[in-house]
CSV table of C-alpha atoms in Angstrom, one decimal:
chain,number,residue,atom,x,y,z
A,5,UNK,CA,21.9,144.6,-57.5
A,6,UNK,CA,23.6,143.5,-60.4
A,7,UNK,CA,26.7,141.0,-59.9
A,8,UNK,CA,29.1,143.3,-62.2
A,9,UNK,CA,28.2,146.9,-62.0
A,10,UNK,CA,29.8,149.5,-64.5
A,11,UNK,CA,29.0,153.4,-64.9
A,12,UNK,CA,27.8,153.1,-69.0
A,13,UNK,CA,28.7,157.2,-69.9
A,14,UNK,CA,29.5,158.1,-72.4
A,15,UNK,CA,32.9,159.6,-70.9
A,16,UNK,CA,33.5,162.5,-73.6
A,17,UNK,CA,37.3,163.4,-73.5
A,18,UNK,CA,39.5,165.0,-75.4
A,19,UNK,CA,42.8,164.0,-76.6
A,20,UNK,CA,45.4,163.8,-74.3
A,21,UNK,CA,43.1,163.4,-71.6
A,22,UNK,CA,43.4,161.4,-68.6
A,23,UNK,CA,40.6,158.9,-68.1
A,24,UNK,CA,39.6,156.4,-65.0
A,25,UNK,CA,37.2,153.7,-65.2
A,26,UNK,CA,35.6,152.2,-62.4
A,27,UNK,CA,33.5,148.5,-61.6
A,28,UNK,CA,32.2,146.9,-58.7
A,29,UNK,CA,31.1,143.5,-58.2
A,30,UNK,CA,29.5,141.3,-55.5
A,31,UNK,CA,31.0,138.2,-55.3
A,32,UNK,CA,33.8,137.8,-53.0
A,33,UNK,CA,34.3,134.8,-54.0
A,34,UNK,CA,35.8,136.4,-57.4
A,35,UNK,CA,38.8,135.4,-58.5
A,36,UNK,CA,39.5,136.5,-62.1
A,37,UNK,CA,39.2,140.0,-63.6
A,38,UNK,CA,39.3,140.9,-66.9
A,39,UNK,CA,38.5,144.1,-69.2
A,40,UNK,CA,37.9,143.9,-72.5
A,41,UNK,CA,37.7,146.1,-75.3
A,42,UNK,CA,35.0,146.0,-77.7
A,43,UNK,CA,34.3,148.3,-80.6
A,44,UNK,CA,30.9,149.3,-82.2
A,45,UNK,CA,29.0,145.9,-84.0
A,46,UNK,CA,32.3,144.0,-83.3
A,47,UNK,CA,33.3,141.1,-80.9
A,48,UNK,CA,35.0,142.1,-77.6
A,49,UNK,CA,38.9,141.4,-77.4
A,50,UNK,CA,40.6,141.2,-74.1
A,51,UNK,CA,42.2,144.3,-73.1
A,52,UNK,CA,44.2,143.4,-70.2
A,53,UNK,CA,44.0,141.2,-66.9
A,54,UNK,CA,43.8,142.2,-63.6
A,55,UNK,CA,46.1,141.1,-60.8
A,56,UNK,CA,46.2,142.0,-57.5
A,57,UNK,CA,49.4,143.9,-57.3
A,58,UNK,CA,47.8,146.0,-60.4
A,59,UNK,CA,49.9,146.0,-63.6
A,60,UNK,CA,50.1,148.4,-66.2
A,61,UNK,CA,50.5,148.0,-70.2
A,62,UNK,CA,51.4,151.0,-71.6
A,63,UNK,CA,48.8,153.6,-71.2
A,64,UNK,CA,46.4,151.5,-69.1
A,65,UNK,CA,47.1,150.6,-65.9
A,66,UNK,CA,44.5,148.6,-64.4
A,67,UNK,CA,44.0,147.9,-60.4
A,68,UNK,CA,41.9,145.5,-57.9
A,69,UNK,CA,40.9,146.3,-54.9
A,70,UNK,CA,39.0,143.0,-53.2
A,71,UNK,CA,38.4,144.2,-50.0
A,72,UNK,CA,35.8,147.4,-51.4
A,73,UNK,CA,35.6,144.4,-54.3
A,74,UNK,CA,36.3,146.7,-57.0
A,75,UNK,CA,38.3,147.2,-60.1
A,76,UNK,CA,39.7,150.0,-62.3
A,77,UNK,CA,40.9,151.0,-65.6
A,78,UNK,CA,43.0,154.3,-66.1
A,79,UNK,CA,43.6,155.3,-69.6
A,80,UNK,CA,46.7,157.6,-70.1
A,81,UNK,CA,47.3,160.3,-72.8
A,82,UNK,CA,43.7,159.0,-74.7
A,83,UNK,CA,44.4,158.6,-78.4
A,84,UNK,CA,40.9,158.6,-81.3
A,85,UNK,CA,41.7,155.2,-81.4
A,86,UNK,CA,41.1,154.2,-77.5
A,87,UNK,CA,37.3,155.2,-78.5
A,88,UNK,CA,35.0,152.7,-77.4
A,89,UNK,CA,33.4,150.4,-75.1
A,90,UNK,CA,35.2,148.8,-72.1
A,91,UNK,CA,33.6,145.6,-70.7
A,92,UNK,CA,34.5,144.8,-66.8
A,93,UNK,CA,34.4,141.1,-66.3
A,94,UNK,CA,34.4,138.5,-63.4
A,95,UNK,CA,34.6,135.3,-62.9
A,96,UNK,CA,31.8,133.9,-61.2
A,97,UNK,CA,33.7,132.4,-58.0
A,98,UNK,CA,34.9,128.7,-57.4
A,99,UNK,CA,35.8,126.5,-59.8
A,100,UNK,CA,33.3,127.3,-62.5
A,101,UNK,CA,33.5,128.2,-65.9
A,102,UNK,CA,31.2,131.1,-65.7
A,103,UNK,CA,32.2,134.8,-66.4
A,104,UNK,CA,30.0,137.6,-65.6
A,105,UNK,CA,29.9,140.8,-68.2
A,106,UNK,CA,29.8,144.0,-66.7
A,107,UNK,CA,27.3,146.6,-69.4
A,108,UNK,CA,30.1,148.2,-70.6
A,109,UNK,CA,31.5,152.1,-70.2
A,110,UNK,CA,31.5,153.7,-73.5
A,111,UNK,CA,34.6,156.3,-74.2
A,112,UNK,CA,34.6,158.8,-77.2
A,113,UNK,CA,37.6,160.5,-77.5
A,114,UNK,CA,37.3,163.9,-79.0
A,115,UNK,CA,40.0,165.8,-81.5
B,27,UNK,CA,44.5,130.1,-87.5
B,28,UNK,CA,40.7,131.0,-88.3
B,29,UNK,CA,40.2,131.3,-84.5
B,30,UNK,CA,36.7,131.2,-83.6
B,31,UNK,CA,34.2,131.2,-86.5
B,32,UNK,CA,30.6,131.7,-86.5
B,33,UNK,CA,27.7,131.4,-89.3
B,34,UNK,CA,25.4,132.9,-90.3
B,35,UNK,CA,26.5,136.6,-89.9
B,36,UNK,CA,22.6,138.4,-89.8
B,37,UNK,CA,19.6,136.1,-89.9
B,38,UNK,CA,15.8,137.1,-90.0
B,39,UNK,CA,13.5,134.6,-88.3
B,40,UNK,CA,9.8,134.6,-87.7
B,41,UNK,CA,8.7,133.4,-84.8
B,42,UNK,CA,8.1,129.8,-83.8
B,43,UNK,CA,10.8,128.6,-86.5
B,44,UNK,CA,14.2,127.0,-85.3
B,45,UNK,CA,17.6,127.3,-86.2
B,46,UNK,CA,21.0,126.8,-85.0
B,47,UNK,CA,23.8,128.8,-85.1
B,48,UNK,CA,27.5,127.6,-85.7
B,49,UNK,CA,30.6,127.9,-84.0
B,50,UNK,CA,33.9,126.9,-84.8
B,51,UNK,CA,37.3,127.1,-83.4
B,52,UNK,CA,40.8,125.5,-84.4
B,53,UNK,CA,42.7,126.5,-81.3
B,54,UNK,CA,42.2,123.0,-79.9
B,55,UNK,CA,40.6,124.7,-77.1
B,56,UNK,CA,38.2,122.7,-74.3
B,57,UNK,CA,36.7,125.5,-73.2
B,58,UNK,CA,33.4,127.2,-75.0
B,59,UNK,CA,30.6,129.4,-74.1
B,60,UNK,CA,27.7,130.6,-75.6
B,61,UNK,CA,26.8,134.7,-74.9
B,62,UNK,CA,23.7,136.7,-75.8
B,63,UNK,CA,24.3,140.5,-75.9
B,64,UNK,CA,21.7,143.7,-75.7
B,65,UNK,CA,21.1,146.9,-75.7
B,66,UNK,CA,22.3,148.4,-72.1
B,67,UNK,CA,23.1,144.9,-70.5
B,68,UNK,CA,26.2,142.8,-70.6
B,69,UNK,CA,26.9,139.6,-72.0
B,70,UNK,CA,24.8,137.0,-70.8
B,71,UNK,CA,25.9,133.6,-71.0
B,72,UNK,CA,23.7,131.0,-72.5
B,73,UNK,CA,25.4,127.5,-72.3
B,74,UNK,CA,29.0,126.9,-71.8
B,75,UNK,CA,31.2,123.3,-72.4
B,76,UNK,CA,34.5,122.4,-70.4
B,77,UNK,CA,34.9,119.7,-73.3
B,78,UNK,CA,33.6,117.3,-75.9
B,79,UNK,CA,30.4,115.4,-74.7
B,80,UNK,CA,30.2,118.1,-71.8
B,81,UNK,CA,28.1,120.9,-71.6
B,82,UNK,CA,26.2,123.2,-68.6
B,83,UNK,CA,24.1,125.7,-68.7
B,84,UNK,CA,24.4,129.6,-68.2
B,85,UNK,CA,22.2,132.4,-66.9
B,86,UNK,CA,20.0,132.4,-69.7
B,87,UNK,CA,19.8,128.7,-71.5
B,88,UNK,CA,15.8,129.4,-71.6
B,89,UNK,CA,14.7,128.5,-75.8
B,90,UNK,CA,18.2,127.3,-76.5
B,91,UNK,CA,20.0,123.6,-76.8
B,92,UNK,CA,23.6,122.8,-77.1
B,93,UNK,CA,25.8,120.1,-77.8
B,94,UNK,CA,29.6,119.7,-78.1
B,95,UNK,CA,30.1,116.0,-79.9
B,96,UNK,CA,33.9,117.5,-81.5
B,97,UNK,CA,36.2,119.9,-79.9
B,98,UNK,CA,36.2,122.0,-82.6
B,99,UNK,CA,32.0,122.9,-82.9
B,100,UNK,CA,29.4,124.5,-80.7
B,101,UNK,CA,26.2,124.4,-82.1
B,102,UNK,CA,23.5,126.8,-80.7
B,103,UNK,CA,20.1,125.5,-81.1
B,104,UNK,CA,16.7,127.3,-81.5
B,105,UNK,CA,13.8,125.1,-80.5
B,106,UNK,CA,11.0,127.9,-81.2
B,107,UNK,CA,12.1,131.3,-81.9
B,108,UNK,CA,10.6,134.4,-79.9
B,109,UNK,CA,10.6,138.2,-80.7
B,110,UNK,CA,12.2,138.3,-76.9
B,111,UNK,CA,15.8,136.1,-78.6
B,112,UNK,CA,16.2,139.0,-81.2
B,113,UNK,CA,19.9,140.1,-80.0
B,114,UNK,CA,23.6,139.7,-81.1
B,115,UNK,CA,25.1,136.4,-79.9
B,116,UNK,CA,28.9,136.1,-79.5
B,117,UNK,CA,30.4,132.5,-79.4
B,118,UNK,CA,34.1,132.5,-77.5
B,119,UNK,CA,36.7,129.7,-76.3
B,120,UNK,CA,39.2,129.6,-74.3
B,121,UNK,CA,42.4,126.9,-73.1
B,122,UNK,CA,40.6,127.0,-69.8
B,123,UNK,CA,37.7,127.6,-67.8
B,124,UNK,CA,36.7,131.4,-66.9
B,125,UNK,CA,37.9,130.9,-63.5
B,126,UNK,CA,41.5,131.0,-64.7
B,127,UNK,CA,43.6,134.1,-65.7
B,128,UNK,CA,42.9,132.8,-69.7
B,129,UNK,CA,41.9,134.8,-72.5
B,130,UNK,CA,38.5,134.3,-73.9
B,131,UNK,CA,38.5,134.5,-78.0
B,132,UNK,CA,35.3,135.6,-79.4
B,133,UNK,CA,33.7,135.0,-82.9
B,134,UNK,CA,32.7,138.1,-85.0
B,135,UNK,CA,28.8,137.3,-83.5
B,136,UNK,CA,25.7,136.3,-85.4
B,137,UNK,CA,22.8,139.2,-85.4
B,138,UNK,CA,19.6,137.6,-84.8
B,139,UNK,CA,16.0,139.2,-85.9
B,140,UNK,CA,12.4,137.4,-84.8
B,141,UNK,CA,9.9,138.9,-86.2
């Protein structure tokens, strides 16, 4: 099993569409979660980070849920430009450095 | 600020030469990590360093060296290239270790070919 798991799509949506992202991990020991955006052939940026309570930027609200250990991403109102891929990531658990990359979901967002 | 700076860009190989690829920030951050990424998997980190003089290894550090002698530069190294290191590799850095809530800043990546 791998330690972050995401679905890859693509998720093909129109405009205006409502769109929910989901990733689980394994370690409970987790204690940072992150998603970032990356677009095609370019480095990814973070997106947002993920607290406990949830917390919400605009149109993305993202959520945690630690005790099914997993962590979401809903997109609002999709706009051309929220096209592409979304990277779940983890920390590893305890104090190390290490973060763990979920594959990525890819979004297209249609006219 | 440049951020996080990497060289070269694309770079062919053949196999069994070395290289090393650069990385460079002017954030003053302690915090850097090498990734490799491919096709249908996520980033996989190759070597990280909490600071100058410091440095760990990742889930892949197999065929690569690093060293961190300035805050400022990562090196990657390339003892022997192999057709199986052809992939897209992403230098970041951060104020603090992963385990904090701290933003990661990537460079724009180096593509890597071994032919």
């Amino acid at each position: 099993r791998k330690e972050v798991e995401q679905d890859p799509g693509p998720f093909n949506v129109p405009e205006g569409a409502t769109v929910a992202f989901n990733c689980t991990y394994s370690n409970s020991a987790s204690q940072s979660f992150f998603w970032y955006r990356q677009d095609c052939r370019k480095e990814p940026k973070l997106l947002m980070s993920v607290y406990s309570s949830g917390n919400e930027d605009g149109r993305f609200t993202a959520q945690l849920n630690r005790a099914s250990q997993y962590i979401s991403l809903l997109i609002r109102d999709s706009k051309l430009s929220d096209s592409a891929t979304y990277l779940c990531v983890v920390n590893k658990g305890g104090n190390t450095g290490k973060l763990i990359f979920g594959q990525g979901t890819t979004l297209q967002v249609k006219p | 600020n440049a951020g996080v700076t990497q060289t070269p860009k694309f770079q062919v190989l053949k196999t069994g030469q070395s290289m090393t690829l650069q990385c460079a920030q002017d954030m003053n951050h302690e915090y850097m990590s090498w990734y490799r990424q491919d096709p249908g998997m996520g980033l996989r980190l190759i070597h990280y360093s909490v600071g100058a003089g410091i440095t760990d290894q990742g889930e892949v550090p197999n065929g690569y060296n690093v060293s961190r002698s300035t805050t400022e530069d990562f090196p990657l190294r390339l003892l022997s290239a192999a057709p199986s290191q052809t992939s897209v590799y992403f230098c970041a850095s951060s104020y603090s270790p992963g385990w904090a809530q701290e933003t990661q800043y990537f460079g724009p990546g180096t593509r890597l070919l071994v032919l």
